Coordinates of C-alpha atoms in Angstrom, one line a residue:
X1 CA 0.0 0.0 0.0
X2 CA 1.5 3.3 -1.1
X3 CA 1.4 6.2 1.4
X4 CA 1.2 9.9 0.6
X5 CA 2.1 12.6 3.1
X6 CA 0.5 15.9 3.5
X7 CA 0.0 18.7 5.9
X8 CA -3.7 18.7 5.5
X9 CA -6.1 15.9 4.3
X10 CA -9.5 17.3 3.3
X11 CA -12.5 15.0 2.8
X12 CA -15.0 16.4 0.2
X13 CA -14.7 18.7 -2.9
X14 CA -17.9 20.8 -2.3
X15 CA -17.8 24.5 -1.5
X16 CA -16.1 23.9 1.9
X17 CA -13.4 21.5 0.6
X18 CA -12.4 23.8 -2.3
X19 CA -12.1 26.8 0.0
X20 CA -10.2 24.9 2.5
X21 CA -7.7 23.7 -0.1
X22 CA -7.4 27.3 -1.4
X23 CA -6.6 28.6 2.1
X24 CA -4.3 25.8 2.9
X25 CA -2.3 26.5 -0.2
X26 CA -2.1 30.2 0.6
X27 CA -0.3 29.4 3.8
X28 CA 2.2 27.2 2.0
X29 CA 0.7 23.9 3.4
X30 CA 0.6 20.8 1.3
X31 CA -3.0 19.6 1.0
X32 CA -5.1 17.0 -0.8
X33 CA -8.8 16.7 -1.2
X34 CA -10.4 13.3 -1.4
X35 CA -13.7 13.2 -3.2
X36 CA -15.9 10.2 -3.9
X37 CA -17.5 11.7 -7.0
X38 CA -15.9 12.3 -10.3
X39 CA -16.3 16.1 -10.1
X40 CA -16.4 19.1 -7.8
X41 CA -19.5 20.5 -6.3
X42 CA -20.6 18.5 -3.3
X43 CA -24.4 19.1 -2.7
X44 CA -24.7 20.6 -6.2
X45 CA -22.8 17.6 -7.9
X46 CA -25.2 15.0 -6.5
X47 CA -28.6 16.9 -6.3
X48 CA -29.4 17.1 -10.0
X49 CA -33.1 16.4 -9.7
X50 CA -35.6 18.4 -11.9
X51 CA -36.1 21.9 -10.4
X52 CA -33.1 21.8 -8.0
X53 CA -32.5 25.3 -7.0
X54 CA -30.9 27.3 -4.1
X55 CA -33.1 29.0 -1.6
X56 CA -30.6 31.8 -1.0
X57 CA -30.5 34.6 -3.5
X58 CA -27.7 34.4 -6.1
X59 CA -26.1 37.6 -5.2
X60 CA -25.5 36.3 -1.7
X61 CA -24.9 32.5 -2.5
X62 CA -21.3 32.8 -3.7
X63 CA -17.8 33.1 -2.3
X64 CA -16.8 36.4 -0.7
X65 CA -13.0 35.9 -0.5
X66 CA -12.1 37.2 -4.0
X67 CA -13.4 40.6 -5.1
X68 CA -12.4 39.8 -8.6
X69 CA -14.4 36.7 -8.6
X70 CA -17.4 38.5 -7.2
X71 CA -17.2 41.1 -9.9
X72 CA -16.6 38.8 -12.9
X73 CA -19.3 36.2 -12.3
X74 CA -22.8 37.2 -13.3
X75 CA -25.9 35.1 -12.3
X76 CA -28.8 34.7 -14.6
X77 CA -31.7 34.4 -12.0
X78 CA -32.6 35.7 -8.7
X79 CA -32.4 32.1 -7.3
X80 CA -29.8 30.0 -9.2
X81 CA -30.6 26.5 -10.4
X82 CA -28.3 23.5 -9.8
X83 CA -26.8 23.6 -13.3
X84 CA -25.7 27.2 -13.0
X85 CA -24.4 26.7 -9.4
X86 CA -22.4 23.7 -10.5
X87 CA -20.9 25.7 -13.5
X88 CA -19.9 28.4 -10.9
X89 CA -18.2 25.9 -8.7
X90 CA -16.3 24.4 -11.6
X91 CA -15.3 27.9 -12.7
X92 CA -13.9 28.5 -9.2
X93 CA -11.9 25.1 -9.3
X94 CA -10.5 26.2 -12.7
X95 CA -9.8 29.8 -11.9
X96 CA -7.8 28.9 -8.8
X97 CA -6.3 25.7 -10.3
X98 CA -7.6 23.5 -7.6
X99 CA -8.2 20.3 -9.5
X100 CA -4.5 19.2 -9.4
X101 CA -4.8 18.6 -5.6
X102 CA -8.1 16.7 -5.7
X103 CA -8.3 13.0 -6.0
X104 CA -11.7 12.1 -7.6
X105 CA -13.5 8.8 -7.2
X106 CA -11.7 8.3 -3.8
X107 CA -14.3 7.1 -1.2
X108 CA -12.8 7.5 2.3
X109 CA -13.6 4.5 4.5
X110 CA -11.4 5.0 7.4
X111 CA -9.4 7.7 9.3
X112 CA -7.2 6.7 12.3
X113 CA -5.2 9.1 14.5
X114 CA -1.6 7.9 15.0
X115 CA -0.7 9.0 18.5
X116 CA 3.0 8.3 18.1
X117 CA 3.4 10.3 15.0
X118 CA 0.6 12.9 15.8
X119 CA -1.0 12.5 12.4
X120 CA -4.0 11.0 10.6
X121 CA -3.9 8.0 8.4
X122 CA -6.8 8.1 5.9
X123 CA -7.6 5.1 3.7
X124 CA -10.0 4.8 0.7
X125 CA -12.1 1.9 -0.5
X126 CA -9.4 1.2 -3.1
X127 CA -6.6 0.7 -0.5
X128 CA -5.0 4.1 -1.0
X129 CA -3.5 5.6 2.1
X130 CA -3.0 9.3 2.8
X131 CA -1.3 10.7 5.8
X132 CA -1.8 14.2 7.1
X133 CA -1.0 16.2 10.2
X134 CA -4.5 17.6 10.1
X135 CA -7.7 16.1 9.0
X136 CA -10.5 18.4 7.8
X137 CA -13.9 16.9 7.2
X138 CA -15.7 18.9 4.5
X139 CA -18.3 16.3 4.0
X140 CA -21.3 18.6 4.1
X141 CA -24.5 18.6 6.2
X142 CA -26.8 17.0 3.6
X143 CA -24.6 14.4 1.8
X144 CA -25.9 11.1 3.1
X145 CA -29.2 10.2 1.5
X146 CA -31.9 8.7 3.6
X147 CA -33.9 5.8 1.8
X148 CA -36.5 4.4 4.1
X149 CA -36.7 0.6 4.6
X150 CA -39.7 -0.2 2.5
X151 CA -40.3 -3.8 1.7
X152 CA -40.0 -4.9 -1.9
X153 CA -37.8 -2.2 -3.3
X154 CA -35.9 -4.9 -5.4
X155 CA -39.2 -6.3 -6.6
X156 CA -40.4 -3.2 -8.4
X157 CA -39.8 -3.6 -12.2
X158 CA -39.6 0.2 -13.0
X159 CA -37.0 2.8 -12.4
X160 CA -36.0 4.0 -8.9
X161 CA -34.4 7.3 -8.2
X162 CA -33.4 9.4 -5.1
X163 CA -33.4 13.2 -5.4
X164 CA -30.0 13.3 -3.5
X165 CA -28.3 11.0 -5.9
X166 CA -29.9 11.8 -9.3
X167 CA -28.4 10.4 -12.5
X168 CA -26.1 12.7 -14.5
X169 CA -27.9 11.9 -17.7
X170 CA -31.4 13.4 -18.3
X171 CA -34.3 11.4 -17.0
X172 CA -37.1 11.3 -19.4
X173 CA -40.6 10.8 -17.7
X174 CA -42.6 11.1 -21.0
X175 CA -45.7 8.9 -21.0
X176 CA -44.6 7.4 -17.5
X177 CA -46.7 7.0 -14.4
X178 CA -44.5 8.4 -11.7
X179 CA -44.7 8.1 -7.9
X180 CA -42.8 10.4 -5.6
X181 CA -42.4 9.7 -1.9
X182 CA -42.0 12.7 0.4
X183 CA -43.0 16.3 0.3
X184 CA -40.0 18.1 1.8
X185 CA -37.8 20.8 0.1
X186 CA -36.5 18.7 -2.7
X187 CA -39.9 17.2 -3.5
X188 CA -41.5 20.7 -3.5
X189 CA -39.0 21.8 -6.1
X190 CA -39.2 18.6 -8.2
X191 CA -43.0 18.0 -8.3
X192 CA -43.9 20.9 -10.6
X193 CA -41.2 19.8 -13.1
X194 CA -41.9 16.1 -13.0
X195 CA -45.7 16.8 -13.4
X196 CA -45.0 18.8 -16.5
X197 CA -43.3 15.9 -18.1
X198 CA -45.0 12.7 -17.0
X199 CA -48.3 11.0 -17.8
X200 CA -49.4 10.9 -14.2
X201 CA -47.9 11.8 -10.9
X202 CA -48.8 10.3 -7.6
X203 CA -47.4 12.1 -4.5
X204 CA -47.1 10.1 -1.3
X205 CA -47.2 12.5 1.6
X206 CA -46.6 11.9 5.3
X207 CA -46.1 15.3 6.5
X208 CA -47.2 18.4 4.7
X209 CA -44.8 21.4 4.6
X210 CA -45.1 25.1 4.6
X211 CA -43.7 26.7 1.4
X212 CA -43.5 30.3 0.4
X213 CA -43.3 31.4 -3.3
X214 CA -39.8 32.1 -4.3
X215 CA -41.0 34.6 -7.0
X216 CA -38.0 33.7 -9.0
X217 CA -37.2 35.7 -12.0
X218 CA -34.3 36.8 -14.3
X219 CA -31.8 38.7 -12.2
X220 CA -32.4 42.5 -12.2
X221 CA -29.3 43.9 -13.8
X222 CA -29.7 47.3 -12.0
X223 CA -29.9 45.6 -8.7
X224 CA -26.8 43.5 -9.6
X225 CA -24.8 46.6 -10.5
X226 CA -25.9 48.4 -7.3
X227 CA -24.9 45.5 -5.2
X228 CA -21.5 45.0 -7.0
X229 CA -20.7 48.7 -6.5
X230 CA -20.5 48.1 -2.8
X231 CA -20.2 44.4 -2.5
X232 CA -18.0 44.2 0.5
X233 CA -20.3 46.5 2.5
X234 CA -23.3 44.3 1.3
X235 CA -21.5 41.2 2.6
X236 CA -20.5 42.7 5.9
X237 CA -24.1 43.8 6.6
X238 CA -25.3 40.3 5.8
X239 CA -22.8 38.8 8.3
X240 CA -24.5 40.7 11.0
X241 CA -27.9 39.1 10.2
X242 CA -29.1 36.1 12.3
X243 CA -28.9 33.8 9.3
X244 CA -26.0 35.6 7.6
X245 CA -28.2 36.6 4.7
X246 CA -30.2 39.8 3.9
X247 CA -33.0 39.5 1.5
X248 CA -35.4 42.0 0.0
X249 CA -36.8 43.1 3.3
X250 CA -35.5 44.2 6.7
X251 CA -37.0 42.7 9.7
X252 CA -40.0 44.3 11.3
X253 CA -39.4 45.2 14.9
X254 CA -43.1 44.6 16.0
X255 CA -44.7 41.6 17.7
X256 CA -47.4 40.0 15.7
X257 CA -49.5 40.0 18.9
X258 CA -49.2 43.8 19.0
X259 CA -50.4 44.2 15.4
X260 CA -54.0 44.3 14.1
X261 CA -55.5 41.8 11.7
X262 CA -55.1 44.4 9.0
X263 CA -51.4 44.8 9.9
X264 CA -51.0 41.0 9.6
X265 CA -52.6 40.9 6.2
X266 CA -50.7 43.9 4.8
X267 CA -47.2 42.7 6.1
X268 CA -47.6 39.0 5.1
X269 CA -49.0 39.9 1.8
X270 CA -46.3 42.2 0.6
X271 CA -43.6 39.7 1.7
X272 CA -45.6 36.8 0.0
X273 CA -45.6 38.9 -3.2
X274 CA -41.9 39.6 -3.0
X275 CA -41.0 36.0 -2.1
X276 CA -38.3 34.3 -0.1
X277 CA -37.3 33.9 3.6
X278 CA -38.3 37.5 4.3
X279 CA -41.7 36.1 5.2
X280 CA -40.5 35.1 8.6
X281 CA -39.2 38.5 9.3
X282 CA -42.8 40.0 9.0
X283 CA -42.8 40.3 12.8
X284 CA -40.1 40.1 15.3
X285 CA -41.4 37.1 17.3
X286 CA -42.5 34.5 14.8
X287 CA -39.8 32.0 15.6
X288 CA -39.9 32.5 19.4
X289 CA -43.6 32.9 20.4
X290 CA -46.1 30.2 19.6
X291 CA -49.2 32.5 19.4
X292 CA -47.4 34.9 17.0
X293 CA -46.2 32.0 14.9
X294 CA -49.7 30.7 14.6
X295 CA -50.7 34.0 13.0
X296 CA -48.1 33.4 10.3
X297 CA -49.1 29.8 9.9
X298 CA -52.8 30.7 9.5
X299 CA -51.9 33.1 6.7
X300 CA -50.0 30.4 4.7
X301 CA -52.7 27.8 5.2
X302 CA -55.2 30.3 3.9
X303 CA -53.0 30.9 0.8
X304 CA -52.9 27.1 0.2
X305 CA -56.7 26.9 0.4
X306 CA -57.0 29.7 -2.0
X307 CA -54.6 28.1 -4.5
X308 CA -55.6 24.5 -4.4
X309 CA -59.1 24.1 -6.0
X310 CA -60.0 20.8 -4.4
X311 CA -60.8 21.4 -0.7
X312 CA -59.9 17.9 0.5
X313 CA -56.5 18.1 -1.2
X314 CA -56.0 21.6 0.1
X315 CA -56.6 20.4 3.7
X316 CA -54.1 17.6 3.3
X317 CA -51.5 20.1 2.1
X318 CA -52.0 22.4 5.1
X319 CA -49.5 21.7 7.9
X320 CA -50.7 21.9 11.5
X321 CA -47.2 22.4 12.9
X322 CA -45.1 25.4 13.7
X323 CA -44.0 27.4 10.6
X324 CA -40.2 27.9 10.4
X325 CA -39.2 25.2 12.9
X326 CA -38.1 23.3 9.8
X327 CA -36.2 25.2 7.2
X328 CA -38.8 27.1 5.3
X329 CA -39.4 25.8 1.7
X330 CA -39.5 28.2 -1.3
X331 CA -41.3 27.0 -4.3
X332 CA -42.3 27.9 -7.9
X333 CA -45.8 26.6 -8.6
X334 CA -45.9 23.8 -6.1
X335 CA -49.4 24.1 -4.8
X336 CA -50.7 25.0 -8.2
X337 CA -49.5 21.6 -9.5
X338 CA -52.2 19.8 -7.5
X339 CA -54.9 21.5 -9.6
X340 CA -53.7 19.4 -12.6
X341 CA -56.0 16.4 -13.4
X342 CA -53.1 13.9 -13.8
X343 CA -51.7 14.7 -10.3
X344 CA -52.9 12.8 -7.2
X345 CA -52.1 13.3 -3.6
X346 CA -52.1 10.2 -1.2
X347 CA -52.0 10.8 2.5
X348 CA -49.9 7.8 3.8
X349 CA -51.0 8.6 7.4
X350 CA -54.5 7.4 6.3
X351 CA -53.3 4.9 3.7
X352 CA -49.8 3.8 4.7
X353 CA -47.4 2.4 2.2
X354 CA -47.0 -1.4 2.8
X355 CA -44.5 -2.3 0.1
X356 CA -43.2 -1.8 -3.4
X357 CA -44.5 -4.5 -5.7
X358 CA -43.6 -5.5 -9.2
X359 CA -45.9 -3.0 -10.8
X360 CA -45.8 -0.1 -8.4
X361 CA -46.7 0.7 -4.7
X362 CA -49.1 -1.2 -2.5
X363 CA -50.7 0.9 0.3
X364 CA -52.9 -0.5 3.0
X365 CA -56.1 -0.1 0.9
X366 CA -55.0 0.9 -2.5
X367 CA -52.5 -0.1 -5.2
X368 CA -50.8 2.4 -7.5
X369 CA -49.4 1.2 -10.9
X370 CA -46.2 3.1 -11.6
X371 CA -43.4 3.1 -14.1
X372 CA -41.0 5.1 -11.8
X373 CA -40.6 5.8 -8.2
X374 CA -38.7 8.8 -6.8
X375 CA -37.6 8.9 -3.3
X376 CA -37.5 12.5 -2.0
X377 CA -36.9 11.4 1.5
X378 CA -34.1 13.7 2.5
X379 CA -30.8 13.0 4.3
X380 CA -29.2 11.7 7.4
X381 CA -28.3 15.2 8.1
X382 CA -25.3 16.8 9.7
X383 CA -23.8 13.6 11.2
X384 CA -24.7 10.9 8.6
X385 CA -21.6 11.1 6.5
X386 CA -19.2 11.6 9.4
X387 CA -20.6 8.5 11.2
X388 CA -20.5 6.3 8.0
X389 CA -16.7 6.7 8.0
X390 CA -14.8 4.7 10.5
X391 CA -13.1 7.6 12.3
X392 CA -10.9 6.6 15.3
X393 CA -9.2 9.0 17.6
X394 CA -7.1 8.6 20.8
X395 CA -6.7 5.0 22.0
X396 CA -8.7 3.8 19.0
X397 CA -12.0 5.3 20.2
X398 CA -14.6 5.6 17.4
X399 CA -16.6 8.6 16.6
X400 CA -19.7 6.4 16.5
X401 CA -19.1 5.5 20.2
X402 CA -18.3 9.1 21.2
X403 CA -21.5 10.3 19.6
X404 CA -23.8 7.4 20.6
X405 CA -26.1 9.7 22.6
X406 CA -25.8 12.5 20.0
X407 CA -23.1 14.7 18.5
X408 CA -20.8 16.3 21.0
X409 CA -18.6 19.2 19.7
X410 CA -16.9 22.4 20.6
X411 CA -17.9 25.2 18.4
X412 CA -19.1 22.7 15.9
X413 CA -15.5 22.6 14.7
X414 CA -13.9 19.9 16.8
X415 CA -14.7 17.0 19.0
X416 CA -12.8 15.8 22.2
X417 CA -10.5 12.8 21.7
X418 CA -10.0 13.4 18.1
X419 CA -6.8 15.6 17.9
X420 CA -6.1 17.6 14.8
X421 CA -9.5 16.9 13.3
X422 CA -11.7 19.7 12.3
X423 CA -15.2 19.8 10.8
X424 CA -16.6 22.4 8.5
X425 CA -20.3 23.1 9.3
X426 CA -20.4 20.4 12.0
X427 CA -23.1 19.9 14.5
X428 CA -23.1 22.7 17.1
X429 CA -22.4 25.4 14.4
X430 CA -24.9 27.6 12.7
X431 CA -24.5 25.7 9.4
X432 CA -28.0 24.9 8.0
X433 CA -29.6 27.9 9.8
X434 CA -27.6 30.2 7.7
X435 CA -26.4 31.1 4.3
X436 CA -24.1 28.1 4.0
X437 CA -21.3 29.8 2.1
X438 CA -20.8 32.5 4.7
X439 CA -20.7 29.8 7.5
X440 CA -18.2 27.8 5.4
X441 CA -15.9 30.8 4.9
X442 CA -15.9 31.6 8.6
X443 CA -15.1 28.0 9.5
X444 CA -12.4 27.6 7.0
X445 CA -10.6 30.8 8.0
X446 CA -10.9 29.9 11.7
X447 CA -9.3 26.5 11.0
X448 CA -6.6 28.1 8.7
X449 CA -5.7 30.6 11.5
X450 CA -5.5 27.8 14.1
X451 CA -3.2 25.8 12.0
X452 CA -1.0 28.9 11.5
X453 CA -1.0 29.5 15.2
X454 CA 0.1 26.0 15.9
X455 CA 3.0 26.3 13.4
X456 CA 4.1 29.5 14.9
X457 CA 4.1 28.1 18.4
X458 CA 5.6 24.7 17.3
X459 CA 2.6 22.8 18.7
X460 CA 2.0 19.3 17.5
X461 CA -1.6 18.6 18.4
X462 CA -4.8 20.4 19.5
X463 CA -7.6 18.7 21.3
X464 CA -10.8 19.7 23.1
X465 CA -11.2 20.0 26.9
X466 CA -14.1 17.8 27.8
X467 CA -15.8 20.3 30.0
X468 CA -15.6 23.0 27.3
X469 CA -17.3 20.6 25.0
X470 CA -20.0 19.7 27.5
X471 CA -20.6 23.4 28.2
X472 CA -20.8 24.1 24.4
X473 CA -23.4 21.4 23.8
X474 CA -25.5 22.7 26.7
X475 CA -25.2 26.3 25.5
X476 CA -26.3 25.4 21.9
X477 CA -29.4 23.7 23.3
X478 CA -30.2 26.4 25.8
X479 CA -30.2 28.9 22.8
X480 CA -32.5 26.6 20.8
X481 CA -34.9 26.3 23.7
X482 CA -35.5 30.0 23.6
X483 CA -37.0 29.4 20.1
X484 CA -39.6 27.3 18.5
X485 CA -37.0 25.3 16.5
X486 CA -37.0 22.2 18.7
X487 CA -40.8 21.9 18.7
X488 CA -40.9 20.1 15.4
X489 CA -39.9 16.6 14.4
X490 CA -37.3 17.9 12.0
X491 CA -34.0 16.7 10.6
X492 CA -32.4 19.4 12.8
X493 CA -33.2 16.9 15.6
X494 CA -32.5 13.8 13.6
X495 CA -36.2 13.0 13.8
X496 CA -36.3 11.7 10.1
X497 CA -33.9 8.8 10.8
X498 CA -35.2 5.9 12.9
X499 CA -33.1 5.3 16.0
X500 CA -31.0 8.5 15.7
X501 CA -30.7 10.3 19.0
X502 CA -32.9 13.4 19.2
X503 CA -30.6 16.3 19.8
X504 CA -31.0 19.7 18.3
X505 CA -27.8 20.1 16.2
X506 CA -27.5 23.7 14.8
X507 CA -26.4 26.8 16.6
X508 CA -29.1 29.5 16.4
X509 CA -27.6 32.9 15.5
X510 CA -24.7 33.5 13.3
X511 CA -23.2 36.8 14.6
X512 CA -23.2 35.6 18.2
X513 CA -21.5 32.4 17.1
X514 CA -18.8 34.3 15.3
X515 CA -18.2 36.5 18.3
X516 CA -17.8 33.4 20.5
X517 CA -15.2 31.8 18.1
X518 CA -13.2 35.1 18.1
X519 CA -13.3 35.2 21.9
X520 CA -12.0 31.7 22.1
X521 CA -9.0 32.8 20.0
X522 CA -8.4 36.1 22.0
X523 CA -8.3 34.0 25.2
X524 CA -5.5 31.9 23.7
X525 CA -7.8 29.2 22.4
X526 CA -9.8 28.7 25.5
X527 CA -11.4 25.3 25.8
X528 CA -8.6 23.6 23.9
X529 CA -5.4 21.8 25.0
X530 CA -2.2 21.7 23.0
X531 CA 0.8 19.4 23.0
X532 CA 4.2 20.5 21.7

């Protein structure tokens, strides 16, 4: 077995891995990126399903580290689709000559910390071995697909797809009877597109979701020019926002409970017409006060009832949960799709799926003949990919054992007992509650500065003090408990994965998180222990 030595071994060639490679190089560090796919892009490489689109506006969903890059790239739409985002990521990889340090089709199976040498030994499924002083997991929050254990999947004679692992070639649904399982974010984007192409579409829904119109359109060139004129100030302002993104509206500093019914209608309606996440900024307490939240939820349910012509279908599509405790979905014509005669909604709470059969899906009381089945069943989020790799720290302890009761991290960047291993957008960081690129850049730059600090002080290893980690996990959950986020059975809690510990994983609030990370550094990396 050949062995290659590097300062930094990075796992994943998505937006996080590419930026980590770029920053490592800038410090003169030797680095390699190990990527299981045959191209860059991460989330945007794998999620090629019809209608796949970013829910952060294009002028904000891009790297900020290069002013030249910001100025030269021009997006075509307000919300960019997957093909355009993937072109952008490939452009970045080419512009900064990153590919030469990426090993594609390299699936990491194991990573073991060698205590004697103070380094990580990382092995692939093909037997390749990479040794690095530092290990950076840039594996993404939504990179391990979740396919439910339904009997008979191998018996089905038609085609089976998962939105999170879509074929690279075009899928033609012409004259096909298609079934799609799930009505989360991916499904809400895909359903209008699949419906426009197929003979019939049957949607199998367990839990209805709130969705706000994206109001997507070609990018306003005057707006683009205005933003680019002061791009750095625009970015700096967004970093002070709770989710590190701005949007078309500033927040309203009024409680929904203090406003009149007329105020509710006016504020929600104008935000509905503009589209996007600004809807949840209509009043200042929608994510922290249940009664205020219900005002917003009622408005969305009423819009669903106005849009969907069949009253029974409309009611099935109306959630009865807290709005915003799951990441709010943005759509383009989702609810309108159910007005098409060839589209059928099946409530699997009332008529559960029993199995897949040769000719389709068998529910408890009905059968549905299908030519193709699409699983839009999401991901084992935030921890899934990390725990599918055999990661072993001090004394051979596994990450699976360390996290058996739920993920334990410090700052979402590190975990005790696994020296010199960093995570980008790990559990305990703001990650999925933010504009991911802003969070990624902050993480990467913190890791870069930490490595430089260790070099300057001739320190061999960095590890986490157990008490600091325990305090951090407690702190993350205390902040979450001040909000309505933990009140839903969401993937933020791991609730979509049977047997997964129920722990609220993201840190709520980006600016406060950044301030804490900076404080740790100012205090000489408080909460960490170093060995020379």
